[in-house]
XYZ file of N, CA, C and O in Angstrom:
580
model
N 69.244 86.362 86.673
C 68.223 86.238 85.660
C 67.478 84.920 85.794
O 66.328 84.846 85.418
N 68.149 83.896 86.314
C 67.470 82.625 86.490
C 66.306 82.754 87.453
O 65.284 82.101 87.286
N 66.451 83.598 88.463
C 65.381 83.785 89.435
C 64.155 84.356 88.745
O 63.025 83.979 89.045
N 64.368 85.271 87.813
C 63.254 85.882 87.089
C 62.515 84.854 86.231
O 61.296 84.902 86.118
N 63.258 83.945 85.635
C 62.681 83.025 84.663
C 62.227 81.702 85.259
O 61.405 81.014 84.659
N 62.734 81.326 86.394
C 62.398 80.036 86.999
C 61.390 80.247 88.127
O 61.713 80.804 89.172
N 60.167 79.793 87.906
C 59.072 80.003 88.858
C 59.389 79.385 90.216
O 59.117 79.987 91.263
N 59.989 78.214 90.227
C 60.298 77.540 91.493
C 61.357 78.294 92.295
O 61.208 78.478 93.508
N 62.428 78.713 91.635
C 63.487 79.447 92.330
C 62.944 80.782 92.839
O 63.197 81.182 93.975
N 62.177 81.469 92.010
C 61.592 82.745 92.429
C 60.713 82.563 93.659
O 60.760 83.366 94.588
N 59.918 81.495 93.685
C 59.036 81.235 94.831
C 59.845 80.995 96.099
O 59.481 81.473 97.185
N 60.954 80.281 95.979
C 61.813 80.035 97.138
C 62.380 81.351 97.663
O 62.368 81.613 98.875
N 62.866 82.198 96.764
C 63.430 83.491 97.169
C 62.353 84.355 97.813
O 62.576 84.974 98.855
N 61.183 84.400 97.220
C 60.109 85.230 97.766
C 59.665 84.768 99.145
O 59.270 85.577 99.979
N 59.719 83.461 99.412
C 59.331 82.935 100.737
C 60.448 83.049 101.764
O 60.198 82.947 102.965
N 61.663 83.244 101.321
C 62.812 83.287 102.237
C 62.720 84.493 103.166
O 62.263 85.564 102.781
N 63.181 84.302 104.390
C 63.241 85.418 105.329
C 64.659 85.966 105.436
O 64.855 87.061 105.956
N 65.645 85.213 104.946
C 67.042 85.627 104.997
C 67.815 84.854 103.938
O 67.632 83.647 103.785
N 68.686 85.554 103.212
C 69.577 84.900 102.248
C 70.974 84.889 102.846
O 71.450 85.911 103.342
N 71.631 83.731 102.794
C 72.947 83.570 103.408
C 73.921 82.996 102.384
O 73.593 82.037 101.691
N 75.112 83.569 102.346
C 76.179 83.042 101.501
C 77.470 83.012 102.289
O 78.121 84.032 102.474
N 77.822 81.850 102.796
C 79.056 81.674 103.571
C 80.103 81.066 102.658
O 80.008 79.896 102.291
N 81.051 81.886 102.205
C 82.063 81.438 101.242
C 81.376 80.839 100.017
O 81.662 79.715 99.613
N 80.486 81.622 99.429
C 79.648 81.154 98.318
C 80.340 81.245 96.955
O 79.706 81.048 95.928
N 81.625 81.559 96.962
C 82.417 81.636 95.731
C 81.741 82.515 94.678
O 81.385 83.639 94.961
N 81.519 81.995 93.482
C 80.977 82.786 92.386
C 79.539 83.236 92.560
O 79.060 84.086 91.816
N 78.826 82.710 93.542
C 77.424 83.084 93.763
C 77.269 84.276 94.702
O 76.166 84.794 94.865
N 78.344 84.736 95.316
C 78.250 85.780 96.341
C 77.560 87.040 95.829
O 76.617 87.540 96.449
N 78.014 87.572 94.718
C 77.417 88.801 94.202
C 75.958 88.585 93.815
O 75.116 89.467 94.028
N 75.634 87.444 93.272
C 74.246 87.151 92.907
C 73.344 87.140 94.131
O 72.200 87.604 94.074
N 73.837 86.621 95.238
C 73.053 86.616 96.475
C 72.734 88.049 96.890
O 71.597 88.383 97.240
N 73.732 88.915 96.826
C 73.543 90.331 97.184
C 72.557 90.994 96.225
O 71.627 91.694 96.664
N 72.706 90.764 94.936
C 71.815 91.380 93.951
C 70.371 90.900 94.105
O 69.432 91.691 94.009
N 70.194 89.615 94.357
C 68.845 89.064 94.555
C 68.225 89.645 95.825
O 67.044 89.993 95.849
N 69.032 89.764 96.879
C 68.535 90.342 98.131
C 68.045 91.773 97.896
O 66.981 92.162 98.385
N 68.803 92.559 97.149
C 68.386 93.928 96.834
C 67.103 93.940 96.002
O 66.166 94.680 96.293
N 67.070 93.119 94.992
C 65.926 93.102 94.083
C 64.639 92.722 94.802
O 63.590 93.321 94.582
N 64.729 91.726 95.689
C 63.539 91.240 96.384
C 63.407 91.816 97.801
O 62.532 91.413 98.553
N 64.310 92.750 98.131
C 64.318 93.401 99.453
C 64.316 92.377 100.582
O 63.505 92.436 101.516
N 65.259 91.466 100.499
C 65.412 90.413 101.504
C 66.656 90.680 102.339
O 67.709 91.021 101.800
N 66.562 90.500 103.634
C 67.772 90.579 104.461
C 68.770 89.518 103.993
O 68.379 88.444 103.534
N 70.057 89.837 104.113
C 71.071 88.879 103.700
C 72.328 89.060 104.527
O 72.548 90.101 105.151
N 73.157 88.043 104.495
C 74.532 88.138 104.981
C 75.379 87.270 104.064
O 74.988 86.159 103.698
N 76.501 87.833 103.626
C 77.466 87.068 102.839
C 78.832 87.213 103.494
O 79.153 88.250 104.080
N 79.603 86.153 103.399
C 81.002 86.170 103.835
C 81.808 85.816 102.591
O 81.983 84.640 102.261
N 82.241 86.864 101.856
C 82.943 86.620 100.595
C 84.252 85.866 100.797
O 84.923 86.021 101.815
N 84.576 85.072 99.807
C 85.809 84.293 99.861
C 86.617 84.582 98.601
O 87.375 85.521 98.541
N 86.402 83.787 97.584
C 87.169 83.904 96.348
C 86.674 85.075 95.507
O 85.491 85.372 95.464
N 87.613 85.721 94.810
C 87.313 86.927 94.041
C 87.022 86.611 92.568
O 86.166 87.225 91.962
N 87.719 85.668 91.978
C 87.577 85.300 90.570
C 87.670 86.524 89.649
O 86.766 86.794 88.858
N 88.774 87.281 89.704
C 88.864 88.516 88.910
C 88.816 88.289 87.403
O 88.355 89.171 86.666
N 89.256 87.147 86.926
C 89.231 86.899 85.485
C 87.848 86.489 84.990
O 87.540 86.633 83.812
N 87.020 85.992 85.885
C 85.661 85.588 85.536
C 84.690 86.767 85.614
O 83.769 86.884 84.819
N 84.914 87.657 86.587
C 84.011 88.791 86.816
C 84.744 90.101 86.507
O 85.088 90.864 87.403
N 84.932 90.365 85.250
C 85.701 91.541 84.818
C 84.912 92.849 84.895
O 85.475 93.912 84.684
N 83.633 92.780 85.199
C 82.806 93.986 85.285
C 82.942 94.698 86.635
O 82.415 95.782 86.810
N 83.656 94.122 87.566
C 83.759 94.685 88.909
C 84.889 95.711 88.998
O 86.046 95.392 88.742
N 84.531 96.925 89.408
C 85.495 97.997 89.614
C 85.170 98.714 90.922
O 84.013 98.783 91.323
N 86.216 99.238 91.574
C 86.060 100.032 92.798
C 86.936 101.273 92.692
O 87.912 101.288 91.939
N 86.588 102.311 93.459
C 87.469 103.479 93.482
C 88.814 103.103 94.095
O 88.871 102.365 95.080
N 89.883 103.594 93.525
C 91.218 103.334 94.042
C 91.363 103.926 95.434
O 90.855 105.020 95.716
N 92.063 103.239 96.300
C 92.332 103.751 97.645
C 93.665 104.485 97.701
O 94.039 105.031 98.726
N 94.360 104.512 96.572
C 95.659 105.168 96.479
C 95.457 106.670 96.351
O 94.756 107.153 95.456
N 96.066 107.457 97.227
C 95.927 108.911 97.199
C 96.447 109.523 95.901
O 96.038 110.613 95.513
N 97.322 108.812 95.194
C 97.838 109.321 93.925
C 96.794 109.270 92.816
O 96.945 109.894 91.780
N 95.709 108.508 93.038
C 94.681 108.335 92.013
C 93.496 109.277 92.183
O 92.468 109.112 91.546
N 93.636 110.280 93.041
C 92.556 111.237 93.264
C 92.655 112.347 92.235
O 93.738 112.852 91.953
N 91.488 112.732 91.674
C 91.449 113.838 90.716
C 91.852 115.136 91.397
O 91.934 115.213 92.620
N 92.067 116.149 90.615
C 92.538 117.428 91.137
C 91.576 117.995 92.176
O 90.518 118.499 91.839
N 91.956 117.904 93.462
C 91.196 118.495 94.546
C 89.858 117.859 94.824
O 89.068 118.396 95.587
N 89.564 116.716 94.227
C 88.241 116.116 94.413
C 88.360 114.635 94.724
O 88.663 113.836 93.852
N 88.110 114.270 95.977
C 88.195 112.864 96.370
C 87.073 112.031 95.767
O 87.137 110.819 95.755
N 86.019 112.668 95.275
C 84.904 111.932 94.679
C 85.255 111.421 93.282
O 84.578 110.562 92.752
N 86.325 111.934 92.690
C 86.675 111.529 91.332
C 87.872 110.579 91.330
O 88.797 110.741 90.554
N 87.843 109.617 92.195
C 88.925 108.638 92.256
C 88.933 107.763 91.007
O 87.899 107.473 90.427
N 90.100 107.335 90.636
C 90.273 106.419 89.519
C 89.622 105.079 89.877
O 89.748 104.593 90.993
N 88.933 104.487 88.922
C 88.317 103.180 89.132
C 89.326 102.092 88.740
O 89.961 102.193 87.690
N 89.459 101.087 89.593
C 90.397 99.998 89.353
C 89.654 98.667 89.396
O 88.650 98.528 90.094
N 90.132 97.664 88.657
C 89.471 96.357 88.673
C 89.562 95.708 90.056
O 90.555 95.867 90.767
N 88.531 94.968 90.406
C 88.526 94.226 91.668
C 89.424 93.009 91.499
O 89.157 92.135 90.677
N 90.507 92.969 92.288
C 91.451 91.857 92.191
C 91.710 91.205 93.543
O 92.150 90.066 93.607
N 91.445 91.920 94.635
C 91.746 91.376 95.962
C 90.459 91.142 96.755
O 89.393 91.666 96.418
N 90.587 90.375 97.811
C 89.449 90.121 98.702
C 88.937 91.424 99.301
O 87.726 91.663 99.370
N 89.844 92.289 99.719
C 89.452 93.580 100.290
C 88.656 94.401 99.274
O 87.630 95.014 99.609
N 89.100 94.428 98.032
C 88.391 95.163 96.987
C 87.021 94.551 96.705
O 86.051 95.266 96.458
N 86.941 93.228 96.747
C 85.660 92.562 96.513
C 84.654 92.942 97.610
O 83.496 93.259 97.324
N 85.105 92.950 98.848
C 84.226 93.359 99.949
C 83.791 94.815 99.772
O 82.621 95.155 99.985
N 84.719 95.668 99.357
C 84.403 97.072 99.105
C 83.378 97.183 97.979
O 82.398 97.933 98.085
N 83.585 96.448 96.913
C 82.675 96.453 95.762
C 81.258 96.079 96.191
O 80.280 96.754 95.836
N 81.144 95.013 96.960
C 79.822 94.582 97.423
C 79.205 95.620 98.347
O 78.022 95.949 98.230
N 79.992 96.158 99.264
C 79.488 97.142 100.221
C 78.998 98.409 99.533
O 78.060 99.059 100.006
N 79.595 98.760 98.400
C 79.209 99.969 97.676
C 77.906 99.824 96.892
O 77.385 100.813 96.372
N 77.359 98.635 96.834
C 76.106 98.434 96.106
C 74.936 99.160 96.765
O 73.960 99.498 96.104
N 75.007 99.397 98.064
C 73.931 100.094 98.761
C 74.476 100.714 100.045
O 75.240 100.068 100.767
N 74.074 101.933 100.313
C 74.587 102.644 101.497
C 74.096 102.055 102.812
O 74.616 102.381 103.873
N 73.120 101.173 102.767
C 72.591 100.556 103.987
C 73.341 99.289 104.393
O 73.098 98.741 105.461
N 74.216 98.818 103.545
C 74.954 97.599 103.847
C 75.928 97.849 104.994
O 76.523 98.914 105.100
N 76.106 96.825 105.806
C 77.016 96.883 106.945
C 78.134 95.876 106.703
O 77.886 94.759 106.253
N 79.356 96.284 107.006
C 80.511 95.388 106.889
C 81.060 95.174 108.294
O 81.324 96.128 109.015
N 81.217 93.912 108.676
C 81.736 93.581 110.003
C 82.766 92.466 109.902
O 82.698 91.628 109.006
N 83.690 92.483 110.848
C 84.680 91.416 110.947
C 84.166 90.372 111.928
O 83.811 90.696 113.062
N 84.122 89.131 111.473
C 83.655 88.035 112.330
C 84.816 87.495 113.158
O 85.972 87.548 112.727
N 84.516 86.951 114.348
C 85.579 86.524 115.275
C 86.158 85.140 114.982
O 86.079 84.232 115.805
N 86.719 84.960 113.788
C 87.439 83.730 113.476
C 88.525 84.044 112.469
O 88.529 85.101 111.850
N 89.459 83.135 112.292
C 90.591 83.307 111.385
C 90.153 83.155 109.929
O 89.159 82.511 109.631
N 90.928 83.711 109.032
C 90.687 83.540 107.598
C 89.779 84.611 107.029
O 89.717 85.735 107.530
N 89.075 84.268 105.974
C 88.155 85.207 105.314
C 86.970 85.427 106.245
O 86.044 84.634 106.286
N 86.998 86.526 106.971
C 86.025 86.734 108.037
C 85.277 88.064 107.941
O 84.751 88.557 108.933
N 85.216 88.630 106.742
C 84.461 89.870 106.554
C 83.030 89.513 106.155
O 82.817 88.828 105.151
N 82.069 89.989 106.922
C 80.660 89.764 106.616
C 80.043 91.069 106.129
O 80.308 92.138 106.679
N 79.238 90.966 105.100
C 78.481 92.098 104.592
C 77.020 91.711 104.743
O 76.614 90.629 104.308
N 76.250 92.586 105.396
C 74.862 92.239 105.638
C 73.951 93.449 105.515
O 74.398 94.588 105.515
N 72.667 93.151 105.407
C 71.620 94.173 105.298
C 70.353 93.598 105.893
O 70.038 92.418 105.700
N 69.618 94.423 106.615
C 68.383 93.956 107.248
C 67.171 94.032 106.328
O 66.056 93.712 106.728
N 67.368 94.453 105.086
C 66.275 94.488 104.121
C 65.463 95.763 104.133
O 64.482 95.880 103.401
N 65.857 96.735 104.952
C 65.082 97.968 105.091
C 65.872 99.150 104.528
O 67.045 99.321 104.849
N 65.208 99.942 103.693
C 65.781 101.203 103.232
C 65.140 102.314 104.040
O 63.932 102.373 104.158
N 65.960 103.184 104.563
C 65.456 104.216 105.460
C 65.426 105.609 104.853
O 64.985 106.534 105.479
N 65.883 105.758 103.607
C 65.941 107.103 103.036
C 65.240 107.214 101.691
O 65.657 107.935 100.815
N 64.172 106.483 101.506
C 63.361 106.638 100.303
C 63.630 105.617 99.227
O 64.643 104.940 99.218
N 62.689 105.516 98.311
C 62.766 104.515 97.251
C 63.586 104.945 96.057
O 63.889 104.134 95.206
N 63.954 106.230 95.943
C 64.739 106.674 94.792
C 66.048 105.920 94.687
O 66.436 105.463 93.634
N 66.739 105.788 95.829
C 68.026 105.095 95.838
C 67.837 103.623 95.484
O 68.618 103.044 94.758
N 66.777 103.015 95.975
C 66.514 101.603 95.697
C 66.372 101.394 94.189
O 66.982 100.503 93.628
N 65.573 102.232 93.554
C 65.338 102.065 92.124
C 66.618 102.197 91.325
O 66.871 101.427 90.413
N 67.448 103.174 91.662
C 68.697 103.381 90.933
C 69.631 102.190 91.112
O 70.220 101.701 90.178
N 69.780 101.720 92.344
C 70.695 100.601 92.603
C 70.152 99.313 91.988
O 70.883 98.514 91.443
N 68.836 99.098 92.102
C 68.229 97.898 91.550
C 68.414 97.866 90.044
O 68.766 96.851 89.471
N 68.213 98.995 89.396
C 68.389 99.072 87.957
C 69.825 98.741 87.586
O 70.074 98.002 86.640
N 70.791 99.238 88.355
C 72.194 98.960 88.087
C 72.529 97.494 88.274
O 73.303 96.916 87.529
N 71.915 96.858 89.290
C 72.181 95.448 89.547
C 71.605 94.570 88.444
O 72.138 93.511 88.132
N 70.494 95.022 87.826
C 69.863 94.230 86.782
C 70.494 94.437 85.422
O 70.320 93.645 84.520
N 71.237 95.512 85.256
C 71.785 95.892 83.965
C 73.093 95.164 83.717
O 73.996 95.208 84.527
N 73.197 94.508 82.596
C 74.425 93.780 82.278
C 75.485 94.665 81.648
O 76.596 94.231 81.415
N 75.153 95.910 81.374
C 76.091 96.827 80.741
C 77.170 97.229 81.748
O 76.898 97.830 82.770
N 78.391 96.897 81.471
C 79.502 97.171 82.380
C 79.615 98.646 82.727
O 79.841 98.997 83.877
N 79.412 99.520 81.782
C 79.536 100.944 82.066
C 78.509 101.405 83.079
O 78.827 102.207 83.950
N 77.280 100.921 82.985
C 76.270 101.306 83.964
C 76.623 100.768 85.343
O 76.425 101.443 86.340
N 77.164 99.571 85.443
C 77.554 99.017 86.727
C 78.649 99.868 87.353
O 78.612 100.168 88.537
N 79.627 100.239 86.559
C 80.746 101.040 87.088
C 80.242 102.384 87.573
O 80.705 102.888 88.590
N 79.298 102.980 86.875
C 78.773 104.278 87.295
C 78.040 104.155 88.631
O 78.162 105.006 89.482
N 77.304 103.062 88.838
C 76.565 102.868 90.079
C 77.480 102.744 91.285
O 77.157 103.247 92.347
N 78.612 102.086 91.152
C 79.461 101.889 92.335
C 80.278 103.118 92.667
O 80.868 103.203 93.724
N 80.279 104.109 91.800
C 80.958 105.366 92.111
C 80.186 106.163 93.144
O 80.719 106.971 93.852
N 78.862 105.961 93.217
C 78.008 106.774 94.080
C 77.926 106.203 95.480
O 77.863 105.103 95.756
């Protein structure tokens, strides 16, 4: 929201050709959301999860016991608590995002996007609306898709 209200920050984002977050801690998700909103290429290397600070983050459970009757699409949603779940949460924000392992030790998962949507603007509008909405229920619904 600061980007929307601060003319200087907005101008910097609009002029940027790439947004980068290397172990950006609490700013990681904001970098991804701003990149989507302004259609800017980005790469983030998530580090800390901060599950108690960001309680709105949920991902589908990877546990086979949490699958609805005969339907893998109806997985139980669980809070993001681990680094792996955080990377999954970020990757689920848009189907165009790429997740890669970087060739070094430690937190080395990179999530990136080239800024291009290849399958129409409908998906962009839905995801952008979800990223801008502070309502936890709407956010959870967006990451299910």
